[in-house]
Coordinates of C-alpha atoms in Angstrom, one line a residue:
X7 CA -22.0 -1.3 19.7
X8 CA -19.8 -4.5 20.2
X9 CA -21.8 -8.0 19.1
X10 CA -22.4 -9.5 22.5
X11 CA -24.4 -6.3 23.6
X12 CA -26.4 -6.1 20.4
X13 CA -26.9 -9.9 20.8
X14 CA -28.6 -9.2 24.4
X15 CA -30.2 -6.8 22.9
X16 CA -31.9 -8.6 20.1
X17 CA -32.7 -11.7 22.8
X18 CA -34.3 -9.1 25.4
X19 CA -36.4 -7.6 22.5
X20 CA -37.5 -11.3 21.0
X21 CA -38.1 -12.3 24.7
X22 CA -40.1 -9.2 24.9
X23 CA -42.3 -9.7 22.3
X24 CA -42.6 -13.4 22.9
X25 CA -43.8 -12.6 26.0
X26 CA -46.2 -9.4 25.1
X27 CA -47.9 -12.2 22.1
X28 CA -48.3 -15.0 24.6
X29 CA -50.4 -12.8 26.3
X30 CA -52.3 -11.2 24.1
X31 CA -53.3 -14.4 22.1
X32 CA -54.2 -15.6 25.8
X33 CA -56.3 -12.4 27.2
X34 CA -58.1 -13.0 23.5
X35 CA -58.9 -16.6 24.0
X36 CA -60.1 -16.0 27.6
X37 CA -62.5 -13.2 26.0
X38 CA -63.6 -15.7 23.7
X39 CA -64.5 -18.1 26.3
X40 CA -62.4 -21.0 24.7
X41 CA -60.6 -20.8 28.7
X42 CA -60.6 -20.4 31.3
X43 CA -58.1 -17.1 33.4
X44 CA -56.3 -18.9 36.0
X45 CA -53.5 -16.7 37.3
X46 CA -51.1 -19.2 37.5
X47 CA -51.6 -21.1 33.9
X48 CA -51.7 -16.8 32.5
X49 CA -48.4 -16.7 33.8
X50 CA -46.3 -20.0 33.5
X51 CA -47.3 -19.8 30.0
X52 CA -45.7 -16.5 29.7
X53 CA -42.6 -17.8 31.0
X54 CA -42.4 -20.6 29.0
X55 CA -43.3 -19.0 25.5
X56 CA -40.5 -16.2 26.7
X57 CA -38.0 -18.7 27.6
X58 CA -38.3 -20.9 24.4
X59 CA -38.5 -17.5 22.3
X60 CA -35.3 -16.9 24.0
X61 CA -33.7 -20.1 23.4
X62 CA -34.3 -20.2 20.2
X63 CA -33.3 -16.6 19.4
X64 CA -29.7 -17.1 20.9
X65 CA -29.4 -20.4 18.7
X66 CA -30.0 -18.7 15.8
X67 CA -27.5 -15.6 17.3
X68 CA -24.5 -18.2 17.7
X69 CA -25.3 -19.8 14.5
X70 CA -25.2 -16.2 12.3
X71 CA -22.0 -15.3 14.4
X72 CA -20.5 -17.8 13.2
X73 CA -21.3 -17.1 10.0
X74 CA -20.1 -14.0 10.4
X75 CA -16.7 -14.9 11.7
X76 CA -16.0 -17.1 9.1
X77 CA -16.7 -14.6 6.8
X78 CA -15.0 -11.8 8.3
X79 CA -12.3 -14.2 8.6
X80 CA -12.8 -14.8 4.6
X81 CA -12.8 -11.1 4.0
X82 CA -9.5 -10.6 6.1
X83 CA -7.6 -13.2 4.1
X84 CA -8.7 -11.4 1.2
X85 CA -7.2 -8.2 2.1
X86 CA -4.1 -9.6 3.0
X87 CA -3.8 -11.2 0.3
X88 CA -4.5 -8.6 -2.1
X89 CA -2.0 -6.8 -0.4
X90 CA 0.7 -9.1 -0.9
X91 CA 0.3 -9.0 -4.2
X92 CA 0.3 -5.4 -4.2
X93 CA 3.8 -5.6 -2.3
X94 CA 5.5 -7.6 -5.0
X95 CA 4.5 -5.0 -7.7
X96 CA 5.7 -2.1 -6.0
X97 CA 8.7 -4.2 -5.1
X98 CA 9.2 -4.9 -9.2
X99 CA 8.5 -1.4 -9.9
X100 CA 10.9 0.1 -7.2
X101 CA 14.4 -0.9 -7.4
X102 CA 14.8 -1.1 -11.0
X103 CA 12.8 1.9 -11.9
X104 CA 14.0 3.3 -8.9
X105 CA 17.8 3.5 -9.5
X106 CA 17.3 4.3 -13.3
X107 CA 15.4 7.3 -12.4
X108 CA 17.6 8.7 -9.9
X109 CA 20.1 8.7 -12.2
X110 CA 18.6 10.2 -14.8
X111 CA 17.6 13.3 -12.2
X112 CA 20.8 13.5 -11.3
X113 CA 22.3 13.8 -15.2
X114 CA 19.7 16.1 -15.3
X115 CA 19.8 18.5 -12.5
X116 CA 22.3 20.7 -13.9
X117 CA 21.9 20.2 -17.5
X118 CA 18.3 20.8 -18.0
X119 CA 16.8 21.7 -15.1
X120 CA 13.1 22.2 -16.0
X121 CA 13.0 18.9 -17.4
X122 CA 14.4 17.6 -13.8
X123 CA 11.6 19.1 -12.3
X124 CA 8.5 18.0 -14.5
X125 CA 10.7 14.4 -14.4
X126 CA 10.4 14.3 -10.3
X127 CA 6.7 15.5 -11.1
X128 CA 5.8 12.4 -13.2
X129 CA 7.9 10.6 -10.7
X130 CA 5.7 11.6 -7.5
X131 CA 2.4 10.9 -8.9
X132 CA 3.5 7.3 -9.9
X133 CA 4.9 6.6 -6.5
X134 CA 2.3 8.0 -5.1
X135 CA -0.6 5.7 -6.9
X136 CA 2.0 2.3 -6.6
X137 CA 1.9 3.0 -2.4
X138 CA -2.0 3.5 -2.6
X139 CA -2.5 -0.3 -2.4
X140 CA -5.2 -2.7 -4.4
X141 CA -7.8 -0.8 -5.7
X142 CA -10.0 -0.4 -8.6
X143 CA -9.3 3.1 -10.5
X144 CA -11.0 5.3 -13.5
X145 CA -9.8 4.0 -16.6
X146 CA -8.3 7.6 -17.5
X147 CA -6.5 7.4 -14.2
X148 CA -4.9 4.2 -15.4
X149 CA -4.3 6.1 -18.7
X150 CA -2.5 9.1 -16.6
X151 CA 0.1 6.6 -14.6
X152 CA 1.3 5.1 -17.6
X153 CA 1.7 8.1 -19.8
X154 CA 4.1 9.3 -16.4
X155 CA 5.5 6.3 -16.2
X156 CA 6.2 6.8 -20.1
X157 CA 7.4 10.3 -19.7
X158 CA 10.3 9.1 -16.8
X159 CA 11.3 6.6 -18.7
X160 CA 11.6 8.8 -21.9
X161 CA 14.3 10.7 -20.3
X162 CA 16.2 7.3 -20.9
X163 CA 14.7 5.4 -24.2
X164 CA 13.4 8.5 -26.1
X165 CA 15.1 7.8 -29.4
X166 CA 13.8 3.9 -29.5
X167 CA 10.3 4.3 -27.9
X168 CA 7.5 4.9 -29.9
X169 CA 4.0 4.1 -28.2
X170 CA 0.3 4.9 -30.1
X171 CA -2.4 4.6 -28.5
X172 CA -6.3 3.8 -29.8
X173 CA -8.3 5.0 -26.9
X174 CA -12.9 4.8 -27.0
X175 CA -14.2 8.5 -26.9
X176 CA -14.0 10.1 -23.9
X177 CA -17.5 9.3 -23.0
X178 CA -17.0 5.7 -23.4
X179 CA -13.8 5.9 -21.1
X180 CA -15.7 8.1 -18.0
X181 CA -17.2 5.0 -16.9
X182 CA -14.7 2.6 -17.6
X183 CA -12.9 1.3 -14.7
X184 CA -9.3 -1.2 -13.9
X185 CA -7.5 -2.2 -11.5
X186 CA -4.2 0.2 -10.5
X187 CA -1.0 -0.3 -12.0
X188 CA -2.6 -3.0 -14.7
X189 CA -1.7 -1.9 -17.7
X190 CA 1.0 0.3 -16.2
X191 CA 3.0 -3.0 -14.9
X192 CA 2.8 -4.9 -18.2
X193 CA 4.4 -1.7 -20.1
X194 CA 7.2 -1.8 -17.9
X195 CA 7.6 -5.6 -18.9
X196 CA 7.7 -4.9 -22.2
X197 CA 10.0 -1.9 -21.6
X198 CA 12.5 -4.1 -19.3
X199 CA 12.7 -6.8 -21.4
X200 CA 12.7 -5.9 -25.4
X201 CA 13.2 -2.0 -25.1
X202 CA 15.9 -1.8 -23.0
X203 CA 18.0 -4.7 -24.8
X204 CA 17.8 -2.6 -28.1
X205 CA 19.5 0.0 -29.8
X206 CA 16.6 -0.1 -32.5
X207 CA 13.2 1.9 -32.6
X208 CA 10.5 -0.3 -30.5
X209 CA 6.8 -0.3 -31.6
X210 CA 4.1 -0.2 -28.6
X211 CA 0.6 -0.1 -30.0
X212 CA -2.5 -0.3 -27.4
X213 CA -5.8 -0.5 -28.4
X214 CA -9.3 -0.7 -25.8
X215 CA -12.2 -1.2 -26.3
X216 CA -15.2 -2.3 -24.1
X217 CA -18.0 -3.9 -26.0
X218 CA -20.8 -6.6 -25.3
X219 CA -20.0 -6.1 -21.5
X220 CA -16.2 -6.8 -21.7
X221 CA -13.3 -4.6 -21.6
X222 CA -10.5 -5.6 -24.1
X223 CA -6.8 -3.8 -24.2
X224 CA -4.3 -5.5 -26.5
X225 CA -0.8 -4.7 -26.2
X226 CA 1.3 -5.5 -29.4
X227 CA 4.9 -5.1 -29.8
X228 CA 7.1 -4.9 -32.5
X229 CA 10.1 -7.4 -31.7
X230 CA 13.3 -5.2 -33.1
X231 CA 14.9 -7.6 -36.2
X232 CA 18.6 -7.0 -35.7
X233 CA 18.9 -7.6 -31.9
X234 CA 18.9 -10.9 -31.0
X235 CA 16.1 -11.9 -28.3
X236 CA 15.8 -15.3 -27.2
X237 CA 11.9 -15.9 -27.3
X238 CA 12.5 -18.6 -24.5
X239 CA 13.3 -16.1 -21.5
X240 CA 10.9 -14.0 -23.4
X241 CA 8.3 -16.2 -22.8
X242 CA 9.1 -17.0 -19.2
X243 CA 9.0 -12.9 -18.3
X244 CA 5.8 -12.5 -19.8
X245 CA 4.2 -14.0 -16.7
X246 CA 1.4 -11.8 -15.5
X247 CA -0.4 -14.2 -13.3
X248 CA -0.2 -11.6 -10.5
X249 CA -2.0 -9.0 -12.4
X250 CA -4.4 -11.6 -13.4
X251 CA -5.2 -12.2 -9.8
X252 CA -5.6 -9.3 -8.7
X253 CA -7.8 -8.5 -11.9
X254 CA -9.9 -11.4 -10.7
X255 CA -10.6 -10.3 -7.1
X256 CA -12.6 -7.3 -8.7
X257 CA -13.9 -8.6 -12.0
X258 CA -14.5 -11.9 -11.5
X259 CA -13.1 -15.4 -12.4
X260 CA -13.7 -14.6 -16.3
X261 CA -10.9 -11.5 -16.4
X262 CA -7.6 -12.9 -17.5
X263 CA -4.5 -11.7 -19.0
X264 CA -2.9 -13.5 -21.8
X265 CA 0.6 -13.0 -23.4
X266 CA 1.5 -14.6 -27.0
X267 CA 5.0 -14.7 -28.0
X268 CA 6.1 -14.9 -31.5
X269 CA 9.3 -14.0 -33.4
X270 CA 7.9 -11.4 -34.4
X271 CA 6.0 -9.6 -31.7
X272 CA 4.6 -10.0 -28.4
X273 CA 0.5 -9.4 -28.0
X274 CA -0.4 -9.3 -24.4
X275 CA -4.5 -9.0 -24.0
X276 CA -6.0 -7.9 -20.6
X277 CA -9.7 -9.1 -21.1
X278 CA -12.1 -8.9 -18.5
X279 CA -16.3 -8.1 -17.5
X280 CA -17.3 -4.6 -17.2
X281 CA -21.3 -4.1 -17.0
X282 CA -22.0 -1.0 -18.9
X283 CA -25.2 0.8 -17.5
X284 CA -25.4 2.4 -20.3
X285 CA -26.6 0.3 -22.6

């Protein structure tokens, strides 16, 4: 039902029960002989009581609607805004990633055919999750979308990518849970910015773990020593205030995502609250 015929339904139903009480307490004190029945007293106080129980029921029925409007309103701008910030990921991920790929599938197509295929594979699903919008994931799916993101981009930096993960058991990690294209996004950073400008071997470590009711995932890299990287613009691209944002809107104002710079490496740390029921 719409709000204005609930809202006439909940004032005919107070009204109704105003009016039933009214009556009842006065049939009861007319029993008791505290008055006496007069006909019309019995029924303009039915009236009354029924249209003040009235009254005050649609106050409070314009008051909570508003409420809820401004809420709903609240909730709306929430989307939206979530999926703006969704946009402008899938618009980093696309045309750069986007381009590379193709070219690599097309390099590939008639020299290696099955790795085509398992590319366009790993391709798919990663497309697929970045078009799914906002939205809070299992950690392993997390896990699964970069490891395809990985495996594309592979086909292109094999020979100077080396990534090691240090992953909780597989217990710890069922109930773990992100937000999509996290951890994902800040690898291709890393992979944008330090891999591709390299001809040397580039050292990704990631480590998680969730303890004391927080989820911790440091990303360290290995800043090559012969290729010159200026740490400035370095700096500057490790931005991820929209990650951070959106790892806000499900974990709270505590979740952040900080990125240190060095000459030697770069140690980005997603932190943020995750109850565990378990303990």
């Amino acid at each position: 039902m719409n709000i204005p015929k609930v809202s006439l339904y909940v004032v005919a139903l107070l009204m109704t029960a105003s009016a039933i009480s009214i009556a009842l307490v006065q049939l009861i004190t007319i029993n008791m002989g505290w008055s006496e029945y007069n006909s019309q007293t019995f029924i303009l106080a039915i009236v009354f009581d029924t249209l003040i129980g009235g009254g005050f029921t649609l106050v409070f029925l314009l008051y909570f609607l508003r409420l809820y409007r401004e809420v709903n309103a609240l909730k709306q701008s929430f989307e939206q805004k979530l999926s703006a910030q969704n946009d402008v990921i899938k618009a980093r991920l696309s045309p750069h990633f986007f381009f590379n790929t193709i070219n690599t599938l097309v390099s590939l197509i008639e020299s290696n055919p099955p790795r085509a295929s398992a590319l366009l594979q790993n391709v798919s699903a990663l497309f697929r999750a970045s078009f799914n919008g906002a939205r809070e994931i299992s950690f392993e799916e997390e896990i699964a979308l970069c490891e395809h993101y990985l495996a594309i981009e592979s086909s292109r930096l094999a020979d100077k990518l080396e990534v090691s993960w240090h992953l909780p058991d597989e217990d710890i990690m069922y109930d773990m849970v992100v937000t999509a294209l996290t951890l994902q996004s800040i690898l291709e950073r890393m992979l944008l910015n330090v891999v591709e400008l390299t001809t040397e071997v580039v050292y990704i470590k990631i480590n998680v773990t969730w303890e004391m009711h927080r989820v911790a995932i440091v990303i360290s890299v290995d800043l090559p020593k012969k290729t010159l990287i200026i740490n400035h613009d370095l700096r500057q691209n490790m931005n991820f205030y929209i990650q951070a944002e959106r790892l806000r809107s499900y974990f709270g104002q505590s979740a952040d995502i900080k990125s240190t710079v060095t000459n030697t490496q770069i140690i980005t740390i997603i932190d943020y609250p995750l109850q565990d029921v378990s303990l």
